[in-house]
Amino acid sequence: MKSGSFLYVLKWVGRYLKQLRFHFLLLLLLSPVSVALSLLQVNAVQQLIDAVLSDNRSRSGMAFLLFASTSLATLLRSGLSATVSGRLETKAGCILRDHLLRHILQAWPDRLEKLSGGELLSRYDGDIDKISGFFRSGTLTLLLNPLLSVCGFLYLFHYSPLLSLGVFFPVPFFALILNGFSKRAGRIYEKRREIQTGYTDVSCDIVNGAETIFSDQMTEVMLQKLERLLRSLLFNQKSYFRNSCLSLSLIMSVTYVPGILAFLLGGVLALHGQISVSLLFAYTQLIGQINAPVVDLFSSLNELRETEKSMRRLDELFLLPEERTDGACGLLDASLPIVCRNLPLPGIPEGLSLQVSSGECIGIAGESGVGKTTLLRLLCGFCEPPSGSLLLFGRSVSQWNLSELRKQISCVFQENQIFPGTVRENISFSRPGATLSEIEAAARLSGLDGFIRQLPKQYDTMLQANGAEWSGGQYQRLNLARAFLQDALLYLFDEPSASLDEEMERLLIESIHTLRQAGKTVLIISHRPALLRACDRVLQLSR
């Protein structure tokens, strides 16, 4: 593994070492204990052989007790090590997922929207599983096994310098060849993760767009996409297993060649009287224990490469720029919620100029793609205006603390966002501390209270994220209720009556009048004539 990759993985592990230090320390303590027990066990075998050959019963009994004690201690250490390793893997996975979710929630929304859902799921699930599994075993392999390998070789060298040099002479050559195979394994793994991401993307598209797929006869097209991805995945897996088989054959050579050489060379040395038979037996037993860190290190090269690729994929998400957390709070001029000058929109490159006074209701209409929704996103602080000026409540949007700004703004976009939980929870997300009476008042304002009262559990009725239980209009009213509950100063609506019938649209207009009577400012994107007539003025956007 090249030094750059080694240092990258080591640095990545160091980020979380403090949070996982207890489990790491336990495993670090257990590792030398394992080596010490192995050495004691082999030493006990050597003493037992010498005692039997010399017909010394007392020494035989002591050697047998030592061997039995070390064997029992080895079993206990193995059980404890497995328990600690499992907890380390679980905790590492939880920490990584928590860190990633927190970062995503703090990233600029316009940057997140460039990532597909399948890409996020693939990294959140598969890549974190790979990294947390590496924390369980690969980290100690990376940190300890090189040291243990050197110490083990020096210990064997102490037994017989000539035999040790002859036994371990081929190992460096195996290392060079295995390093080449591990590089190829990393490239194959990276390609596999890309294919799996594409497969997840298509699967999400099938689930989310099932109605469109069936109605437009797109089933065969989607199946062909999946089939192409599966064929690519199958080809990738063949390459991976072919590479793994070649690597495994070399690893098996590293496992058995030193032992075979020890028997051959050691037998020659024993025949010439340079070493005793008991020392040869102890050496051949010991070489398996000492060689284990070398074998583990070589076996983990592929895992190290794959883990590095997963770490880099996660870092692409961690490097997404976060929203500003600093900035000013409080209103400078509540009488002018919105003032924009030469604000560029997709369909209006020369820029939009607009001034909205407190309590006004402004309708916005225009052809598709002119920038109506972009305007709402700019007002919410989801993205920075590239040029021009945008003042909200008397302060430039670039100077606002975005979290504080959004407390003054309530926005309902075209997509009805429903979260798993009760009706009460879904409405109260905009104000977690709201009382039931306040939630009911918001539901009445959106025209949803009567429908909720008819449900068996009323406001405690459970909802699913896919929104299969209610109609589109009912879910739209739930989103409106969530917005009304926030009690903001500025309300932004993007096609709020798109899924509403005429009666519900009339009720929505009455609710907007109620907001205006309370001194709220309202911006409405709509093509519905009745809704636009209820506005003080209508801004017609055109290219």
C-alpha positions as a printed NumPy array, in Angstrom:
array([[  0.   ,   0.   ,   0.   ],
       [  1.545,   3.293,  -1.049],
       [  2.392,   5.782,   1.693],
       [ -0.222,   8.303,   0.526],
       [ -3.023,   5.767,   0.899],
       [ -1.61 ,   4.518,   4.206],
       [ -1.424,   8.036,   5.648],
       [ -4.878,   8.914,   4.312],
       [ -6.489,   5.936,   6.062],
       [ -4.466,   6.58 ,   9.223],
       [ -5.54 ,  10.236,   9.274],
       [ -9.16 ,   9.253,   8.692],
       [ -9.063,   6.8  ,  11.609],
       [ -7.48 ,   9.494,  13.785],
       [-10.586,  11.691,  13.418],
       [-12.648,   9.246,  15.464],
       [ -9.968,   7.753,  17.692],
       [-10.922,   9.956,  20.638],
       [-14.583,   8.896,  20.559],
       [-13.626,   5.212,  20.291],
       [-10.575,   5.324,  22.561],
       [-11.964,   2.992,  25.265],
       [-12.564,   0.108,  22.849],
       [ -9.298,   0.78 ,  21.031],
       [ -7.329,   0.707,  24.28 ],
       [ -8.918,  -2.588,  25.285],
       [ -8.046,  -4.167,  21.943],
       [ -4.533,  -2.732,  22.107],
       [ -4.059,  -4.303,  25.527],
       [ -5.479,  -7.628,  24.366],
       [ -3.172,  -7.843,  21.327],
       [  0.148,  -8.182,  23.217],
       [ -1.618, -10.472,  25.692],
       [ -2.439, -12.753,  22.764],
       [  1.185, -12.787,  21.622],
       [  2.438, -13.4  ,  25.163],
       [  0.019, -16.299,  25.651],
       [  1.115, -17.837,  22.345],
       [  4.771, -17.63 ,  23.36 ],
       [  4.028, -19.118,  26.781],
       [  2.022, -21.9  ,  25.179],
       [  4.849, -22.836,  22.812],
       [  7.374, -22.591,  25.638],
       [  5.217, -24.928,  27.722],
       [  5.161, -27.456,  24.859],
       [  8.952, -27.286,  24.583],
       [  9.339, -27.828,  28.346],
       [  6.869, -30.718,  28.229],
       [  8.805, -32.453,  25.425],
       [ 12.13 , -31.985,  27.226],
       [ 10.618, -33.289,  30.495],
       [  9.128, -36.375,  28.813],
       [ 12.377, -37.169,  27.004],
       [ 14.304, -36.818,  30.279],
       [ 11.621, -38.803,  32.191],
       [ 11.137, -35.965,  34.712],
       [  7.572, -36.35 ,  36.008],
       [  7.505, -33.241,  38.198],
       [  8.637, -31.033,  35.318],
       [  6.118, -32.758,  33.045],
       [  3.284, -31.937,  35.449],
       [  4.301, -28.287,  35.763],
       [  4.658, -27.939,  31.985],
       [  1.224, -29.517,  31.432],
       [ -0.4  , -27.148,  33.959],
       [  1.259, -24.187,  32.236],
       [  0.003, -25.387,  28.845],
       [ -3.555, -25.906,  30.136],
       [ -3.609, -22.501,  31.86 ],
       [ -2.397, -20.645,  28.776],
       [ -4.917, -22.491,  26.58 ],
       [ -7.801, -21.472,  28.858],
       [ -6.55 , -17.885,  29.022],
       [ -6.341, -17.822,  25.204],
       [ -9.988, -18.881,  24.93 ],
       [-11.075, -16.185,  27.38 ],
       [ -9.037, -13.553,  25.554],
       [-10.564, -14.554,  22.21 ],
       [-14.104, -14.217,  23.591],
       [-13.386, -10.838,  25.166],
       [-11.686,  -9.591,  21.999],
       [-14.664, -10.609,  19.838],
       [-17.072,  -8.797,  22.18 ],
       [-15.047,  -5.58 ,  22.274],
       [-14.509,  -5.665,  18.491],
       [-18.242,  -6.058,  17.861],
       [-19.064,  -3.111,  20.094],
       [-16.348,  -1.039,  18.427],
       [-17.819,  -1.734,  14.974],
       [-21.35 ,  -0.866,  16.114],
       [-20.281,   2.352,  17.818],
       [-18.13 ,   3.41 ,  14.851],
       [-21.094,   2.908,  12.488],
       [-23.393,   4.971,  14.728],
       [-20.854,   7.802,  15.058],
       [-20.209,   7.931,  11.303],
       [-23.918,   7.967,  10.437],
       [-24.62 ,  10.652,  13.024],
       [-21.714,  12.773,  11.753],
       [-22.807,  12.4  ,   8.126],
       [-26.465,  13.223,   8.806],
       [-25.55 ,  16.28 ,  10.863],
       [-23.296,  17.527,   8.082],
       [-25.953,  16.935,   5.414],
       [-28.498,  18.861,   7.476],
       [-26.052,  21.784,   7.672],
       [-25.035,  21.749,   3.99 ],
       [-26.394,  24.187,   1.426],
       [-29.659,  22.733,   0.034],
       [-28.764,  23.646,  -3.556],
       [-25.581,  21.536,  -3.284],
       [-27.458,  18.568,  -1.833],
       [-30.013,  18.594,  -4.626],
       [-27.249,  17.806,  -7.111],
       [-26.804,  14.407,  -5.428],
       [-29.234,  11.607,  -6.204],
       [-31.045,   9.734,  -3.459],
       [-29.399,   6.489,  -4.522],
       [-25.954,   8.057,  -4.217],
       [-26.649,   9.257,  -0.686],
       [-28.141,   5.9  ,   0.351],
       [-25.24 ,   3.972,  -1.153],
       [-22.686,   5.978,   0.806],
       [-24.732,   6.156,   3.995],
       [-25.286,   2.41 ,   4.001],
       [-22.619,   0.484,   2.091],
       [-19.606,   2.746,   2.549],
       [-20.194,   3.312,   6.256],
       [-20.623,  -0.442,   6.774],
       [-17.282,  -1.004,   5.049],
       [-15.521,   1.627,   7.184],
       [-17.06 ,   0.519,  10.497],
       [-16.032,  -3.07 ,   9.705],
       [-12.503,  -1.801,   9.149],
       [-12.574,  -0.121,  12.565],
       [-13.323,  -3.523,  14.057],
       [-10.307,  -5.362,  12.719],
       [ -8.412,  -3.42 ,  10.085],
       [ -7.338,  -0.558,  12.318],
       [ -5.345,  -2.74 ,  14.685],
       [ -3.987,  -4.646,  11.698],
       [ -2.78 ,  -1.359,  10.262],
       [ -1.29 ,  -0.113,  13.535],
       [ -0.004,  -3.219,  15.312],
       [  0.731,  -5.98 ,  12.831],
       [  3.817,  -4.359,  11.268],
       [  5.278,  -3.947,  14.758],
       [  4.24 ,  -7.443,  15.849],
       [  5.713,  -8.91 ,  12.662],
       [  9.106,  -7.288,  13.317],
       [  9.069,  -8.321,  16.988],
       [  8.111, -11.871,  16.037],
       [ 10.918, -12.127,  13.505],
       [ 13.431, -10.847,  16.081],
       [ 12.161, -13.424,  18.589],
       [ 12.609, -16.24 ,  16.069],
       [ 15.974, -14.779,  15.093],
       [ 16.983, -15.188,  18.724],
       [ 16.085, -18.891,  18.509],
       [ 18.099, -19.496,  15.337],
       [ 19.453, -16.638,  13.174],
       [ 20.346, -18.83 ,  10.202],
       [ 17.018, -20.66 ,  10.179],
       [ 15.024, -17.405,  10.503],
       [ 16.801, -15.752,   7.574],
       [ 16.21 , -18.779,   5.362],
       [ 12.553, -19.164,   6.366],
       [ 11.485, -15.525,   5.837],
       [ 13.601, -14.77 ,   2.766],
       [ 10.631, -15.068,   0.279],
       [  8.22 , -12.905,   2.321],
       [  9.267,  -9.45 ,   0.923],
       [  8.738, -10.709,  -2.64 ],
       [  5.248, -11.92 ,  -1.743],
       [  4.56 ,  -8.478,  -0.235],
       [  5.444,  -6.65 ,  -3.461],
       [  3.225,  -8.9  ,  -5.587],
       [  0.301,  -8.692,  -3.138],
       [  0.546,  -4.909,  -3.081],
       [ -0.017,  -4.904,  -6.846],
       [ -3.075,  -7.129,  -6.486],
       [ -4.442,  -4.888,  -3.726],
       [ -4.225,  -1.815,  -5.981],
       [ -6.279,  -3.618,  -8.611],
       [ -8.751,  -4.731,  -5.931],
       [ -9.23 ,  -1.09 ,  -4.914],
       [-10.021,  -0.052,  -8.487],
       [-12.474,  -2.93 ,  -8.92 ],
       [-14.178,  -2.078,  -5.621],
       [-14.516,   1.587,  -6.581],
       [-16.186,   0.583,  -9.847],
       [-18.503,  -1.786,  -7.97 ],
       [-19.631,   0.975,  -5.63 ],
       [-20.443,   3.15 ,  -8.667],
       [-22.523,   0.349, -10.196],
       [-24.315,  -0.296,  -6.9  ],
       [-25.076,   3.419,  -6.608],
       [-26.617,   3.364, -10.09 ],
       [-28.63 ,   0.273,  -9.176],
       [-29.925,   1.98 ,  -6.028],
       [-30.814,   5.067,  -8.078],
       [-32.882,   3.048, -10.547],
       [-34.557,   1.124,  -7.709],
       [-35.548,   4.409,  -6.038],
       [-36.875,   5.696,  -9.372],
       [-39.019,   2.57 ,  -9.755],
       [-40.47 ,   2.887,  -6.252],
       [-41.079,   6.647,  -6.399],
       [-42.332,   6.696,  -9.978],
       [-44.312,   3.445, -10.048],
       [-47.525,   5.094, -11.254],
       [-45.774,   6.903, -14.114],
       [-43.858,   3.765, -15.093],
       [-47.021,   1.667, -15.301],
       [-49.185,   4.309, -16.971],
       [-46.571,   5.182, -19.62 ],
       [-45.62 ,   1.539, -20.283],
       [-42.048,   2.107, -19.088],
       [-41.711,  -1.23 , -17.275],
       [-39.551,  -2.811, -19.97 ],
       [-37.28 ,   0.241, -20.141],
       [-36.644,   0.216, -16.377],
       [-36.053,  -3.544, -16.377],
       [-33.509,  -3.129, -19.17 ],
       [-31.709,  -0.488, -17.086],
       [-31.572,  -2.851, -14.122],
       [-30.432,  -5.719, -16.338],
       [-27.548,  -3.655, -17.751],
       [-26.454,  -2.677, -14.266],
       [-26.696,  -6.265, -13.026],
       [-24.607,  -7.497, -15.972],
       [-21.988,  -4.854, -15.169],
       [-22.074,  -5.884, -11.523],
       [-21.677,  -9.554, -12.458],
       [-18.677,  -8.774, -14.665],
       [-17.194,  -6.661, -11.872],
       [-17.687,  -9.466,  -9.346],
       [-15.96 , -11.933, -11.666],
       [-12.961,  -9.612, -11.921],
       [-12.975,  -9.135,  -8.155],
       [-13.089, -12.862,  -7.369],
       [-10.426, -13.629,  -9.974],
       [ -8.155, -11.04 ,  -8.368],
       [ -9.047, -12.316,  -4.888],
       [ -8.241, -15.916,  -5.837],
       [ -4.802, -14.917,  -7.069],
       [ -4.237, -12.883,  -3.906],
       [ -5.449, -15.767,  -1.756],
       [ -3.038, -18.195,  -3.402],
       [ -0.155, -15.89 ,  -2.513],
       [ -1.463, -15.402,   1.025],
       [ -1.668, -19.182,   1.438],
       [  1.934, -19.327,   0.262],
       [  2.896, -16.809,   2.938],
       [  1.002, -18.958,   5.448],
       [  2.588, -22.317,   4.631],
       [  5.918, -21.653,   2.894],
       [  7.703, -20.443,   6.076],
       [  6.508, -23.554,   7.935],
       [  7.632, -25.888,   5.145],
       [ 10.991, -24.154,   4.913],
       [ 11.329, -24.369,   8.691],
       [ 10.86 , -28.164,   8.575],
       [ 13.286, -28.598,   5.674],
       [ 16.022, -26.228,   6.822],
       [ 15.464, -27.014,  10.488],
       [ 15.708, -30.742,   9.78 ],
       [ 19.044, -30.229,   8.065],
       [ 20.319, -28.125,  10.974],
       [ 19.061, -30.688,  13.507],
       [ 20.776, -33.543,  11.648],
       [ 24.018, -31.581,  11.808],
       [ 23.538, -30.973,  15.523],
       [ 23.218, -27.191,  15.22 ],
       [ 19.781, -27.153,  16.939],
       [ 17.991, -29.606,  19.226],
       [ 14.863, -31.568,  18.26 ],
       [ 12.818, -29.822,  20.968],
       [ 13.929, -26.408,  19.688],
       [ 12.972, -27.424,  16.131],
       [  9.537, -28.559,  17.31 ],
       [  9.048, -25.361,  19.331],
       [ 10.253, -23.289,  16.365],
       [  7.788, -24.905,  13.946],
       [  4.962, -24.402,  16.438],
       [  6.007, -20.852,  17.134],
       [  6.373, -19.855,  13.489],
       [  2.629, -20.211,  12.936],
       [  1.934, -17.805,  15.804],
       [  4.644, -15.333,  14.808],
       [  3.72 , -15.499,  11.122],
       [  0.038, -14.777,  11.872],
       [  0.454, -10.951,  12.   ],
       [  2.277, -11.091,   8.652],
       [ -0.523, -13.156,   7.103],
       [ -3.18 , -10.871,   8.619],
       [ -1.402,  -7.809,   7.273],
       [ -1.186,  -9.257,   3.77 ],
       [ -4.787, -10.493,   3.938],
       [ -5.981,  -7.017,   4.887],
       [ -4.317,  -5.208,   1.966],
       [ -7.429,  -5.557,  -0.205],
       [ -9.616,  -4.423,   2.683],
       [ -7.372,  -1.411,   3.247],
       [ -7.679,  -0.391,  -0.396],
       [-11.451,  -0.85 ,  -0.408],
       [-11.844,   1.03 ,   2.864],
       [ -9.772,   3.887,   1.47 ],
       [-12.155,   4.146,  -1.512],
       [-15.172,   4.224,   0.829],
       [-13.504,   6.884,   2.98 ],
       [-12.89 ,   9.038,  -0.087],
       [-16.52 ,   8.618,  -1.187],
       [-17.702,   9.784,   2.241],
       [-15.255,  12.672,   2.207],
       [-16.936,  13.92 ,  -0.974],
       [-20.048,  14.422,   1.179],
       [-18.151,  15.798,   4.167],
       [-16.546,  18.384,   1.865],
       [-19.927,  19.792,   0.828],
       [-19.893,  23.428,   2.005],
       [-21.987,  24.103,   5.089],
       [-24.436,  26.942,   5.473],
       [-23.41 ,  30.001,   7.419],
       [-23.967,  29.636,  11.132],
       [-22.921,  33.188,  11.949],
       [-24.603,  36.415,  10.932],
       [-26.954,  38.985,  12.374],
       [-30.259,  38.304,  14.122],
       [-33.35 ,  40.423,  14.538],
       [-35.358,  42.671,  12.215],
       [-33.989,  45.978,  10.965],
       [-37.101,  47.072,   9.065],
       [-40.252,  44.989,   9.571],
       [-42.222,  47.327,   7.301],
       [-40.289,  46.103,   4.234],
       [-40.037,  42.298,   4.334],
       [-38.673,  42.063,   0.776],
       [-36.619,  44.491,  -1.296],
       [-34.684,  43.148,  -4.273],
       [-32.783,  45.021,  -6.949],
       [-31.602,  43.446, -10.213],
       [-31.917,  39.943,  -8.763],
       [-31.041,  37.499, -11.593],
       [-33.44 ,  34.601, -12.226],
       [-33.117,  31.748, -14.765],
       [-35.532,  33.382, -17.218],
       [-34.709,  36.994, -16.327],
       [-30.934,  37.434, -16.695],
       [-31.217,  41.226, -16.456],
       [-32.63 ,  40.79 , -12.958],
       [-35.86 ,  41.314, -11.016],
       [-36.584,  44.397,  -8.923],
       [-39.36 ,  44.142,  -6.357],
       [-40.443,  45.818,  -3.124],
       [-43.033,  44.241,  -0.834],
       [-44.512,  46.072,   2.148],
       [-45.663,  44.446,   5.363],
       [-49.173,  42.974,   5.132],
       [-49.221,  42.838,   1.34 ],
       [-50.332,  39.798,  -0.641],
       [-48.374,  39.474,  -3.88 ],
       [-49.242,  37.01 ,  -6.632],
       [-46.514,  35.728,  -8.938],
       [-47.354,  34.19 , -12.298],
       [-45.378,  33.336, -15.389],
       [-44.337,  30.616, -17.771],
       [-42.469,  27.536, -16.621],
       [-38.727,  27.962, -16.099],
       [-38.794,  31.724, -15.7  ],
       [-37.544,  31.519, -12.098],
       [-40.612,  31.627,  -9.83 ],
       [-39.507,  28.775,  -7.564],
       [-35.907,  30.029,  -7.683],
       [-37.147,  33.329,  -6.255],
       [-38.722,  31.511,  -3.303],
       [-35.519,  29.538,  -2.718],
       [-33.507,  32.771,  -2.669],
       [-35.953,  34.295,  -0.188],
       [-35.557,  31.245,   2.071],
       [-31.764,  31.508,   1.946],
       [-31.382,  28.1  ,   0.29 ],
       [-28.858,  29.598,  -2.134],
       [-26.931,  32.849,  -2.427],
       [-27.88 ,  35.4  ,  -5.116],
       [-25.023,  35.533,  -7.652],
       [-25.457,  39.278,  -8.149],
       [-27.866,  42.098,  -7.433],
       [-29.174,  42.795,  -3.943],
       [-31.77 ,  41.062,  -1.775],
       [-32.867,  42.658,   1.506],
       [-35.114,  40.767,   3.907],
       [-36.594,  42.807,   6.76 ],
       [-34.054,  45.537,   6.042],
       [-30.939,  43.359,   6.062],
       [-29.058,  41.749,   3.163],
       [-29.661,  38.013,   2.984],
       [-25.867,  37.499,   3.004],
       [-25.693,  39.188,   6.432],
       [-28.483,  37.196,   8.053],
       [-28.017,  34.262,  10.373],
       [-29.902,  31.81 ,   8.159],
       [-31.423,  29.871,  11.039],
       [-32.831,  33.082,  12.533],
       [-34.022,  34.284,   9.122],
       [-36.038,  31.116,   8.532],
       [-37.844,  31.611,  11.822],
       [-39.426,  34.671,  10.192],
       [-40.363,  32.839,   6.968],
       [-42.797,  29.987,   6.384],
       [-42.681,  28.326,   2.974],
       [-44.84 ,  25.665,   1.316],
       [-43.328,  24.189,  -1.834],
       [-45.103,  22.14 ,  -4.483],
       [-43.941,  18.799,  -3.085],
       [-45.978,  17.6  ,  -0.103],
       [-43.397,  16.485,   2.451],
       [-44.74 ,  13.924,   4.928],
       [-42.665,  12.311,   7.679],
       [-43.306,   9.024,   9.513],
       [-45.213,   9.847,  12.697],
       [-48.588,  11.053,  13.904],
       [-50.667,  13.818,  12.344],
       [-49.922,  15.935,  15.401],
       [-46.158,  15.438,  15.008],
       [-46.253,  16.214,  11.279],
       [-48.003,  19.53 ,  11.853],
       [-45.916,  20.522,  14.876],
       [-42.518,  20.087,  13.188],
       [-42.55 ,  23.823,  12.45 ],
       [-43.088,  24.566,  16.181],
       [-42.121,  21.565,  18.33 ],
       [-43.393,  23.183,  21.525],
       [-46.874,  23.97 ,  20.184],
       [-49.878,  22.907,  22.242],
       [-52.649,  20.698,  20.872],
       [-55.053,  23.65 ,  20.743],
       [-52.549,  25.624,  18.621],
       [-52.119,  22.638,  16.306],
       [-55.89 ,  22.312,  15.963],
       [-56.188,  26.033,  15.166],
       [-53.6  ,  25.679,  12.376],
       [-55.455,  22.646,  11.018],
       [-58.738,  24.596,  11.009],
       [-57.048,  27.424,   9.135],
       [-55.936,  24.955,   6.439],
       [-59.345,  23.235,   6.298],
       [-58.007,  19.925,   7.622],
       [-59.418,  19.819,  11.153],
       [-62.79 ,  18.387,  10.12 ],
       [-61.174,  15.531,   8.23 ],
       [-58.795,  14.739,  11.109],
       [-61.721,  14.597,  13.561],
       [-63.217,  11.766,  11.502],
       [-60.099,   9.603,  11.856],
       [-60.228,   6.837,  14.526],
       [-57.274,   8.289,  16.462],
       [-57.737,  11.851,  15.223],
       [-54.471,  13.8  ,  15.752],
       [-52.7  ,  10.653,  16.983],
       [-53.244,   8.852,  13.668],
       [-49.984,   7.462,  12.276],
       [-48.797,   8.528,   8.824],
       [-46.252,   6.894,   6.543],
       [-43.558,   8.749,   4.63 ],
       [-44.863,   7.607,   1.237],
       [-48.17 ,   9.363,   1.817],
       [-50.348,   6.49 ,   0.611],
       [-53.177,   6.926,   3.137],
       [-54.565,  10.344,   2.152],
       [-55.246,  12.203,  -1.064],
       [-52.835,  14.759,  -2.518],
       [-55.14 ,  17.606,  -1.486],
       [-55.303,  16.381,   2.108],
       [-51.541,  16.172,   2.334],
       [-51.24 ,  19.635,   0.818],
       [-53.531,  20.992,   3.524],
       [-51.378,  19.269,   6.15 ],
       [-48.339,  21.12 ,   4.775],
       [-50.336,  24.352,   4.882],
       [-51.271,  23.657,   8.514],
       [-47.589,  23.167,   9.319],
       [-46.822,  26.546,   7.723],
       [-49.683,  28.327,   9.534],
       [-48.538,  26.916,  12.882],
       [-45.104,  28.513,  12.514],
       [-46.635,  31.983,  12.97 ],
       [-44.012,  33.614,  10.746],
       [-43.971,  37.18 ,   9.415],
       [-43.561,  36.192,   5.758],
       [-45.47 ,  33.353,   4.05 ],
       [-44.325,  31.914,   0.722],
       [-46.616,  29.566,  -1.206],
       [-45.636,  27.674,  -4.372],
       [-48.835,  26.556,  -6.166],
       [-50.685,  26.002,  -2.847],
       [-54.016,  25.151,  -4.52 ],
       [-52.635,  22.765,  -7.153],
       [-54.239,  19.713,  -5.503],
       [-57.26 ,  21.487,  -3.982],
       [-60.821,  21.554,  -5.28 ],
       [-62.789,  24.792,  -5.596],
       [-64.212,  24.563,  -2.064],
       [-60.789,  24.027,  -0.509],
       [-59.357,  26.805,  -2.672],
       [-62.026,  29.169,  -1.344],
       [-61.095,  28.131,   2.197],
       [-57.414,  28.762,   1.416],
       [-58.248,  32.284,   0.211],
       [-60.093,  32.916,   3.485],
       [-57.057,  31.643,   5.41 ],
       [-54.802,  34.042,   3.49 ],
       [-57.149,  36.912,   4.399],
       [-56.847,  35.823,   8.045],
       [-53.053,  35.928,   7.776],
       [-53.165,  39.413,   6.283],
       [-55.468,  40.649,   9.046],
       [-52.798,  39.475,  11.488],
       [-50.229,  41.657,   9.675],
       [-48.529,  38.827,   7.782],
       [-46.987,  39.269,   4.335],
       [-47.845,  36.679,   1.674],
       [-46.229,  35.744,  -1.655],
       [-48.13 ,  33.258,  -3.813],
       [-46.942,  31.509,  -6.954],
       [-50.053,  30.353,  -8.774],
       [-51.834,  30.055, -12.098],
       [-55.287,  29.805, -10.524],
       [-57.308,  32.971, -11.378],
       [-59.327,  32.919,  -8.143],
       [-56.188,  32.852,  -6.016],
       [-54.498,  35.605,  -8.026],
       [-57.604,  37.81 ,  -7.763],
       [-57.285,  37.631,  -3.977],
       [-53.837,  39.27 ,  -4.166],
       [-53.175,  43.013,  -3.885],
       [-51.122,  42.886,  -7.059],
       [-49.82 ,  40.268,  -9.454],
       [-46.257,  40.157, -10.719],
       [-46.171,  38.615, -14.197],
       [-42.712,  37.181, -14.89 ],
       [-41.666,  36.647, -18.49 ],
       [-38.459,  36.013, -20.381]])
